[in-house]
PDB file of C-alpha atoms in Angstrom:
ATOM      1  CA  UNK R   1       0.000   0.000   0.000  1.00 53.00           C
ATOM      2  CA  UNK R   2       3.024   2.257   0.727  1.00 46.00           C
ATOM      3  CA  UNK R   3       4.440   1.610  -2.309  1.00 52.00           C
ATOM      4  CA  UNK R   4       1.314   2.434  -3.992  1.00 49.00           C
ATOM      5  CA  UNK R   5       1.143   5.674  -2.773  1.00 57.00           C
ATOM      6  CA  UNK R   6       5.102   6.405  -3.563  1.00 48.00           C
ATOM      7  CA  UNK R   7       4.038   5.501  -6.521  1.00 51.00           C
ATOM      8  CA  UNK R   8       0.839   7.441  -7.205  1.00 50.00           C
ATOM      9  CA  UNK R   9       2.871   9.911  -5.324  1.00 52.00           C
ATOM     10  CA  UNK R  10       5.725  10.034  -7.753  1.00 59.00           C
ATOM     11  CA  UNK R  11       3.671  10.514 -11.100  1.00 58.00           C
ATOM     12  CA  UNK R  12       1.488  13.322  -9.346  1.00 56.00           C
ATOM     13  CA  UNK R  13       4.975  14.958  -8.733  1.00 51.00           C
ATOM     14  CA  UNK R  14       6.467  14.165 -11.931  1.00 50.00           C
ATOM     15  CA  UNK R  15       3.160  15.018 -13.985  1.00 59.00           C
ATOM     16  CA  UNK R  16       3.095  18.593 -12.151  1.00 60.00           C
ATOM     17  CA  UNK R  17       7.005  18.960 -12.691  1.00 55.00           C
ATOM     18  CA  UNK R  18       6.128  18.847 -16.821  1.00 56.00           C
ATOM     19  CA  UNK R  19       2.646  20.895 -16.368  1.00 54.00           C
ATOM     20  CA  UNK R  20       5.072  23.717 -14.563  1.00 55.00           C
ATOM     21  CA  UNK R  21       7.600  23.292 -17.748  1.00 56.00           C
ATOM     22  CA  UNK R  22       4.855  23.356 -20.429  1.00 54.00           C
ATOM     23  CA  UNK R  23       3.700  26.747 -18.542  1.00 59.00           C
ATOM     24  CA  UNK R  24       7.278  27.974 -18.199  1.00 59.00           C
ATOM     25  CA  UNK R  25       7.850  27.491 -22.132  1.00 54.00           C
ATOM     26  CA  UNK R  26       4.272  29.296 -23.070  1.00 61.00           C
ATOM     27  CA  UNK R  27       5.225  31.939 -21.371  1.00 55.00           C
ATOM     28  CA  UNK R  28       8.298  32.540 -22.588  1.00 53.00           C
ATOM     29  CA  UNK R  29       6.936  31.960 -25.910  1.00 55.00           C
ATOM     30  CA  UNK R  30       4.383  34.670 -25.601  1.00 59.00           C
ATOM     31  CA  UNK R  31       6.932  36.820 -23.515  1.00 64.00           C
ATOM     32  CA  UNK R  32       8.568  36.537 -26.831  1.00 65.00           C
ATOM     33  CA  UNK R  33       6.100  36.406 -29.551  1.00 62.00           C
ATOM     34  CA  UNK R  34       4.952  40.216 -27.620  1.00 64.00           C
ATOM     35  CA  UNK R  35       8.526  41.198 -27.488  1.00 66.00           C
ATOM     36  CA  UNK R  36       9.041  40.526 -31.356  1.00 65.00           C
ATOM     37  CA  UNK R  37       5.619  42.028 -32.111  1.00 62.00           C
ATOM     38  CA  UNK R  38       6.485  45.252 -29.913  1.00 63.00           C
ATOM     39  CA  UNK R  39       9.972  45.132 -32.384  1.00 65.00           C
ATOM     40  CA  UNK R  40       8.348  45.071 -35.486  1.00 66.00           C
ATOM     41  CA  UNK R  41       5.687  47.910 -34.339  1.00 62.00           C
ATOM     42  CA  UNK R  42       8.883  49.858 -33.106  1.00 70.00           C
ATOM     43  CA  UNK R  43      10.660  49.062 -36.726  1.00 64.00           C
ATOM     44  CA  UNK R  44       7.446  49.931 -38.556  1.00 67.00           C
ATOM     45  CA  UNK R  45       7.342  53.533 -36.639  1.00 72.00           C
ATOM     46  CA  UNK R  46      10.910  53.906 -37.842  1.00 65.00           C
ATOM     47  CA  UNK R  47      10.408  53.353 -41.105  1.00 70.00           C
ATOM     48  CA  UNK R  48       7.254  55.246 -41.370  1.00 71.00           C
ATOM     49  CA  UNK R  49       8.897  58.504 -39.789  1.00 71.00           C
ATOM     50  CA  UNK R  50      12.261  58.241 -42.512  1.00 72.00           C
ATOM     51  CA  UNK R  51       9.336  58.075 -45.224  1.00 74.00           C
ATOM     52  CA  UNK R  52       7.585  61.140 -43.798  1.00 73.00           C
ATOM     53  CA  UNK R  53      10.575  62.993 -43.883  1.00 75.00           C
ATOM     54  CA  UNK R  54      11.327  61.741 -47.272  1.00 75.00           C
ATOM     55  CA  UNK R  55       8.377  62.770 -48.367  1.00 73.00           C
ATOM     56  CA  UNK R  56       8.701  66.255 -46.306  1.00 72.00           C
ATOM     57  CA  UNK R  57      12.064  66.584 -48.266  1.00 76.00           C
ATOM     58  CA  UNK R  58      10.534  66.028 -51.652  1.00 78.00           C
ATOM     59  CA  UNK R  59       7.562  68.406 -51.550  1.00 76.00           C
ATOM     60  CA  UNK R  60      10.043  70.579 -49.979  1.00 76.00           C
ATOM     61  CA  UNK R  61      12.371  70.414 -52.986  1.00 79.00           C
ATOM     62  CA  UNK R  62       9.494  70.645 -55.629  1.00 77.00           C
ATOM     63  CA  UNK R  63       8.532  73.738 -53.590  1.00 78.00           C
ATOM     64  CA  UNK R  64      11.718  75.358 -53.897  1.00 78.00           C
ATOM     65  CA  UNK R  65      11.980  74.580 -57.677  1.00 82.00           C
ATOM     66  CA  UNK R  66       8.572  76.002 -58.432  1.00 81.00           C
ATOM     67  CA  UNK R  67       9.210  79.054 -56.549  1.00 81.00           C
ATOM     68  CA  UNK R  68      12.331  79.826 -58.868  1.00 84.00           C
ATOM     69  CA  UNK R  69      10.355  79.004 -61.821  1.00 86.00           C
ATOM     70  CA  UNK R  70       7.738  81.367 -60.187  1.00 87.00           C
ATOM     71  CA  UNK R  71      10.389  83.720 -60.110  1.00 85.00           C
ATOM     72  CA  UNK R  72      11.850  83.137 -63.595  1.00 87.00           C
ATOM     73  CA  UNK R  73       8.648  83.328 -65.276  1.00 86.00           C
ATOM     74  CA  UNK R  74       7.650  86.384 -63.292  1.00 87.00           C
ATOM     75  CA  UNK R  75      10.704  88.209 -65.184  1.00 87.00           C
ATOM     76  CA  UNK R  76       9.351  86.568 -68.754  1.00 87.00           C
ATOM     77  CA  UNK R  77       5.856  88.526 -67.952  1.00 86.00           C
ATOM     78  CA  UNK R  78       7.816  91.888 -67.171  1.00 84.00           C
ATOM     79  CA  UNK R  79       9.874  91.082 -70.733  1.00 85.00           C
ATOM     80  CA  UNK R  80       6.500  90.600 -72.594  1.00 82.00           C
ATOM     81  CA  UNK R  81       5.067  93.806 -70.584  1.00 79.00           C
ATOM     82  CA  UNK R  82       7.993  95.554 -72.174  1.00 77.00           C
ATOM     83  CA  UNK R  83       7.688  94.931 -75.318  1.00 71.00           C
ATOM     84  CA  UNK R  84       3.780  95.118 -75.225  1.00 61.00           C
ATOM     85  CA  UNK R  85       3.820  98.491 -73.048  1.00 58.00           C
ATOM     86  CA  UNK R  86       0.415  99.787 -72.445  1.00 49.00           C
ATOM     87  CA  UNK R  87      -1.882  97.057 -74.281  1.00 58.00           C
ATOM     88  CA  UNK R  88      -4.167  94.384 -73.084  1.00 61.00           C
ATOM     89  CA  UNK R  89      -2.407  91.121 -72.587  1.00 72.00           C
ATOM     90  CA  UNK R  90      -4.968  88.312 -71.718  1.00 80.00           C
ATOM     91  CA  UNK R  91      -4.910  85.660 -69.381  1.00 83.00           C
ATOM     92  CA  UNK R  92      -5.016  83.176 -72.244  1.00 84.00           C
ATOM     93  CA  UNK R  93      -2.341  84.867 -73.935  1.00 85.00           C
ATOM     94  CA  UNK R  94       0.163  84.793 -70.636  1.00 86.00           C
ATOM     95  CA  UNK R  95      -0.740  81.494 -69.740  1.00 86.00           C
ATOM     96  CA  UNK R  96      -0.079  80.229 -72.851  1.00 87.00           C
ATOM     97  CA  UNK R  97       3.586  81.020 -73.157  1.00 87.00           C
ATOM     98  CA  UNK R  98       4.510  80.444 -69.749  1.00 87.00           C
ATOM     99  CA  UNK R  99       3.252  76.838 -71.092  1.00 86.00           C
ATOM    100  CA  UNK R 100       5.793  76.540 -73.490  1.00 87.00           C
ATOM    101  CA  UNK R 101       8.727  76.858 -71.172  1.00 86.00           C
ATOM    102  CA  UNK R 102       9.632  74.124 -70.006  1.00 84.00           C
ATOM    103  CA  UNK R 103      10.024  72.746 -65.787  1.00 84.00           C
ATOM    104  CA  UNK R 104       8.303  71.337 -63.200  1.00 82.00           C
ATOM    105  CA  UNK R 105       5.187  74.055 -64.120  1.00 84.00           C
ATOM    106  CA  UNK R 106       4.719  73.132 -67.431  1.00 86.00           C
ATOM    107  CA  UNK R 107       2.375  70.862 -67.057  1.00 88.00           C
ATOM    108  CA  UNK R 108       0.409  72.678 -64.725  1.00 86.00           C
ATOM    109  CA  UNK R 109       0.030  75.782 -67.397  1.00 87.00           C
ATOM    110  CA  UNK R 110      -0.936  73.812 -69.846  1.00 89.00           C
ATOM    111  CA  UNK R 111      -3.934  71.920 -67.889  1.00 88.00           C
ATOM    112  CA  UNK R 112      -4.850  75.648 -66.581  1.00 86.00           C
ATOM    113  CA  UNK R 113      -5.221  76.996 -70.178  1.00 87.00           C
ATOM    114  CA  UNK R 114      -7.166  73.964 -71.185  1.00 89.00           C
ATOM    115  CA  UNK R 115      -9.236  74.538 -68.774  1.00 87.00           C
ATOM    116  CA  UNK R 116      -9.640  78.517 -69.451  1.00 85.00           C
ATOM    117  CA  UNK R 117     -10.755  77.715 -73.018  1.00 86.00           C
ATOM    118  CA  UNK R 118     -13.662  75.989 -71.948  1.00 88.00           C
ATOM    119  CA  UNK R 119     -14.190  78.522 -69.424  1.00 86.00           C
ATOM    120  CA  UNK R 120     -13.564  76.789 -66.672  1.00 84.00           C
ATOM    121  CA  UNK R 121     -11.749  79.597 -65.147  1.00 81.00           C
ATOM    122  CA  UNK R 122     -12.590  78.204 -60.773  1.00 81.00           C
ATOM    123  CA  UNK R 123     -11.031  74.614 -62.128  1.00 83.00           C
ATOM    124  CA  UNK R 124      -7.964  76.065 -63.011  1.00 81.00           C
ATOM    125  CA  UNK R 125      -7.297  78.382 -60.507  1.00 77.00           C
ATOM    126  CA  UNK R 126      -7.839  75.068 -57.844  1.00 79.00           C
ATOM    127  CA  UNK R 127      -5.279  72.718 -59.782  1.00 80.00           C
ATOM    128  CA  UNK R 128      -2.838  75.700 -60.076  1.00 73.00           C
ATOM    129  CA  UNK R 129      -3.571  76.352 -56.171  1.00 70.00           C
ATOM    130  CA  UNK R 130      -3.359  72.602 -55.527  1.00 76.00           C
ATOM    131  CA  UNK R 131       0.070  72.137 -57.007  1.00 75.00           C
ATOM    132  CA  UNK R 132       1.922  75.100 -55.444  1.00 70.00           C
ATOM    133  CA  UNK R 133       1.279  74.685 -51.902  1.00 70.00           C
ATOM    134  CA  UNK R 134       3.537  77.780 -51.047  1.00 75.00           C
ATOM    135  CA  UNK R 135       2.253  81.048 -50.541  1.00 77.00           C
ATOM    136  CA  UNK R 136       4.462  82.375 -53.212  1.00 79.00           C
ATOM    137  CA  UNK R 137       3.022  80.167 -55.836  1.00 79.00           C
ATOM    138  CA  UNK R 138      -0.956  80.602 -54.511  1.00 79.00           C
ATOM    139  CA  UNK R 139      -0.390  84.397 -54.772  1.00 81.00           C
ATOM    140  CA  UNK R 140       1.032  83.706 -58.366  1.00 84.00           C
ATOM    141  CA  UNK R 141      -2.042  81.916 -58.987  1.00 81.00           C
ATOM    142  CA  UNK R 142      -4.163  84.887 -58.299  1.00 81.00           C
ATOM    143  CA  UNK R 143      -2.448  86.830 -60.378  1.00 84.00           C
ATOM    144  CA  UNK R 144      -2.371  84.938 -63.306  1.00 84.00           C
ATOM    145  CA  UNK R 145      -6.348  84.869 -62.344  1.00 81.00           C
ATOM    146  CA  UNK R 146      -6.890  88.158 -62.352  1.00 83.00           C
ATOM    147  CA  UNK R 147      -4.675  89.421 -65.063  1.00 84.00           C
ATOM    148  CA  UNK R 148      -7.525  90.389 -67.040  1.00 81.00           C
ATOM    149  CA  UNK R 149      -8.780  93.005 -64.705  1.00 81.00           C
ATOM    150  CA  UNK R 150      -5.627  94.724 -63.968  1.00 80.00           C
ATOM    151  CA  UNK R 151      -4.595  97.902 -65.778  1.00 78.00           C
ATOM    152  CA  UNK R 152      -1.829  96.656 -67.631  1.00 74.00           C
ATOM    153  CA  UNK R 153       0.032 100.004 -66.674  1.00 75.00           C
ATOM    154  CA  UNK R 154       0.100  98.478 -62.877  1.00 80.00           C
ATOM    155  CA  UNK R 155       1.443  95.072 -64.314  1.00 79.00           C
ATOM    156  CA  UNK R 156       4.969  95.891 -64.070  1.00 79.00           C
ATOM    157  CA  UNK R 157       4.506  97.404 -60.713  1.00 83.00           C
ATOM    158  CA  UNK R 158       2.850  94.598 -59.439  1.00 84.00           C
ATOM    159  CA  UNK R 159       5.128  92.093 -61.157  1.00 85.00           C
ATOM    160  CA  UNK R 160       8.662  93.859 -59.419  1.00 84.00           C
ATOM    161  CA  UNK R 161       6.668  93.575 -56.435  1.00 83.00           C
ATOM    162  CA  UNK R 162       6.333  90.147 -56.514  1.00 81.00           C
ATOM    163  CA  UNK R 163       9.672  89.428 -57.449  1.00 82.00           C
ATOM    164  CA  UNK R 164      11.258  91.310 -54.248  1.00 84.00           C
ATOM    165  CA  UNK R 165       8.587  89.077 -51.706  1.00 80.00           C
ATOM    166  CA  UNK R 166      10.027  85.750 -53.788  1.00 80.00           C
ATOM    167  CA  UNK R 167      13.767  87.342 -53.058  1.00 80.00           C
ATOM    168  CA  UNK R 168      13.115  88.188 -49.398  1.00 81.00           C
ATOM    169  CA  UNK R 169      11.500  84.938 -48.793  1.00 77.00           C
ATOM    170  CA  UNK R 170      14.493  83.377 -50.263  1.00 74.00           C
ATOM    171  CA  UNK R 171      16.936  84.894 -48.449  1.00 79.00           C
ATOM    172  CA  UNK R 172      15.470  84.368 -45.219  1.00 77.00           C
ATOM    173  CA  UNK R 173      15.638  80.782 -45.870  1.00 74.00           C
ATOM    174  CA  UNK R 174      19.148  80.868 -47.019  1.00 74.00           C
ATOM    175  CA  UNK R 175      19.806  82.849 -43.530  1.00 77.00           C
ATOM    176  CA  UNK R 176      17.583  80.342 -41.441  1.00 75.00           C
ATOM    177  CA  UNK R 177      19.912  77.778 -43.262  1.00 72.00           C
ATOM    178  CA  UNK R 178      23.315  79.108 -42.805  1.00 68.00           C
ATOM    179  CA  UNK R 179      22.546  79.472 -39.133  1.00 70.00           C
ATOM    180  CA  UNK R 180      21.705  75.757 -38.470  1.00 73.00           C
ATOM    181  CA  UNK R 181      25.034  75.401 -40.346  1.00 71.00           C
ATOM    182  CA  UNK R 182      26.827  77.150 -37.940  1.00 68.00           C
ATOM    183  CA  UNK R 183      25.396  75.469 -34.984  1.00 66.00           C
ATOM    184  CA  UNK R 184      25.934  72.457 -36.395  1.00 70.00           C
ATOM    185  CA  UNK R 185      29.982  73.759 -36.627  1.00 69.00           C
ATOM    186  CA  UNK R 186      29.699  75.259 -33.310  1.00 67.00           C
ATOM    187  CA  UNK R 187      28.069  72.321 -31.692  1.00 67.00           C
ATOM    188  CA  UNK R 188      30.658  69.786 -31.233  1.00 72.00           C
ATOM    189  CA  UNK R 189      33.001  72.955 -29.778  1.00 68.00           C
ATOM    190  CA  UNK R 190      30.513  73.340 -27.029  1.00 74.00           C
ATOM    191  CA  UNK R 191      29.989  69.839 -26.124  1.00 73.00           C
ATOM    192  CA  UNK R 192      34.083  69.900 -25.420  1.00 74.00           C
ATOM    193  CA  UNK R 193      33.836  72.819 -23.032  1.00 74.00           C
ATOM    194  CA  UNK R 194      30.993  70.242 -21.220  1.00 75.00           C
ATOM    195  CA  UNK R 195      32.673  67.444 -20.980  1.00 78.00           C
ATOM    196  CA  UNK R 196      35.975  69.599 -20.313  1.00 78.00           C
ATOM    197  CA  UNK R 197      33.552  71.497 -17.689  1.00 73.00           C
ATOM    198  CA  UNK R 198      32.377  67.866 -16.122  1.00 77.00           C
ATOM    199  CA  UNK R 199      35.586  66.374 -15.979  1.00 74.00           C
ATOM    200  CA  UNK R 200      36.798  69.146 -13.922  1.00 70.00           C
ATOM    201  CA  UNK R 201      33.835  69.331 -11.360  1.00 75.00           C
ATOM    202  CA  UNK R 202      34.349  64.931 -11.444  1.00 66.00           C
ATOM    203  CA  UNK R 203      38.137  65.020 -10.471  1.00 67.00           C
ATOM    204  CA  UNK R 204      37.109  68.500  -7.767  1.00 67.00           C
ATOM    205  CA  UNK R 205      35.003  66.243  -6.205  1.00 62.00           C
ATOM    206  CA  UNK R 206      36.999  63.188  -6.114  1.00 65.00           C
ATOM    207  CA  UNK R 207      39.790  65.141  -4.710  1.00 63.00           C
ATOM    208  CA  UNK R 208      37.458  66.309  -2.021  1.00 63.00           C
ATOM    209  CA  UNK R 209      36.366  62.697  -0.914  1.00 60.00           C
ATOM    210  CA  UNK R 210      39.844  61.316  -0.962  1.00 58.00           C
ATOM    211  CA  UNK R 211      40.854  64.427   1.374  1.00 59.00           C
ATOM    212  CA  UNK R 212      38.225  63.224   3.561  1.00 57.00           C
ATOM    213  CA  UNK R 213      38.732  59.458   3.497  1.00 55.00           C
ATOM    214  CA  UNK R 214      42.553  60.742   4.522  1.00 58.00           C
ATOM    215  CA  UNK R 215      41.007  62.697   7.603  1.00 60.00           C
ATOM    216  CA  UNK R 216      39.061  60.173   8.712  1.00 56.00           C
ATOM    217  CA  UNK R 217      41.733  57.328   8.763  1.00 55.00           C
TER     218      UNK R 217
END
């Protein structure tokens, strides 16, 4: 009977021992199956912030080259002015040969004057608004917009106008850039005089506990 129960005794023990491991093992394996899910959420967040700022740096860059062609083609319209002084230049008639120069914009003229010929004059003014996001190119928009109601006398005025806002924006940028150039230089500089600064405060105080340690034995 005693031996029955060792033995009863025995597999009870035993079966728990492998009941304990079995748990043991599913929890790691869910401790890790979490951890690797919580990795690839972490990797996915990575990799969706670098294509955000990919994306930030490409809309920035097709920004920057439409404002110059902005600015470009805003010197074309004070040539044609020029030459043109004092009569009626349409809307149709601009748009259509800032069309045929060629960039990032050409496209963009030449579905705005397709759209002007079958007076759809709202429609274009929304696609050109659409595809220069900065306030440089919506203003540009407008103008081309409302070219026809403008006393082509003004035009130049207007035009020189526009040009300096397109040169002061630009040169604020360039200034804004230069300066995170220079801290950039500067930074590594500073972080010496830190370090410099908290090894010198480390070794202080070390000096001051070993003075004490003396003193006391």
């Amino acid at each position: 009977m005693k031996a029955y129960t060792f033995y009863l005794l025995t597999i009870g023990l035993f079966s728990m021992g492998i009941y304990c491991i079995l748990c043991r093992e599913t929890f790691y394996l869910n401790r890790r199956s979490i951890r690797s899910l919580e990795e690839k959420v972490q990797v996915s967040r990575v990799w969706q912030s670098l294509k955000d700022k990919q994306e930030a740096l490409r809309k920035k860059k097709i920004n920057q080259m439409a404002d110059k062609e902005i600015y470009e083609g805003i010197s074309f319209l004070r040539n044609i002015i020029s030459i043109d002084r004092g009569k009626q230049v349409g809307t149709d008639f601009i748009i259509e040969k800032l069309s045929e120069r060629e960039g990032s914009l050409q496209r963009v003229y030449m579905k705005m004057l397709s759209l002007l010929r079958v007076n759809k004059r709202r429609e274009a003014q929304q696609i050109m608004g659409e595809h220069l996001e900065t306030t440089i190119g919506k203003e540009f928009a407008g103008l081309l917009m409302q070219w026809d109601e403008i006393n082509p006398l003004e035009l130049s005025e207007i035009l020189i106008s526009h040009q300096k806002s397109i040169k002061e924006l630009r040169m604020t940028e360039r200034r804004k850039r230069d300066e995170m150039i220079s801290d950039m230089l500067y930074f590594p500089v500073i972080l010496n005089v830190v370090i410099i600064f908290i090894n010198f405060i480390y070794v202080g105080y070390f000096i001051n506990q070993k003075e004490l340690l003396e003193m006391l034995f």
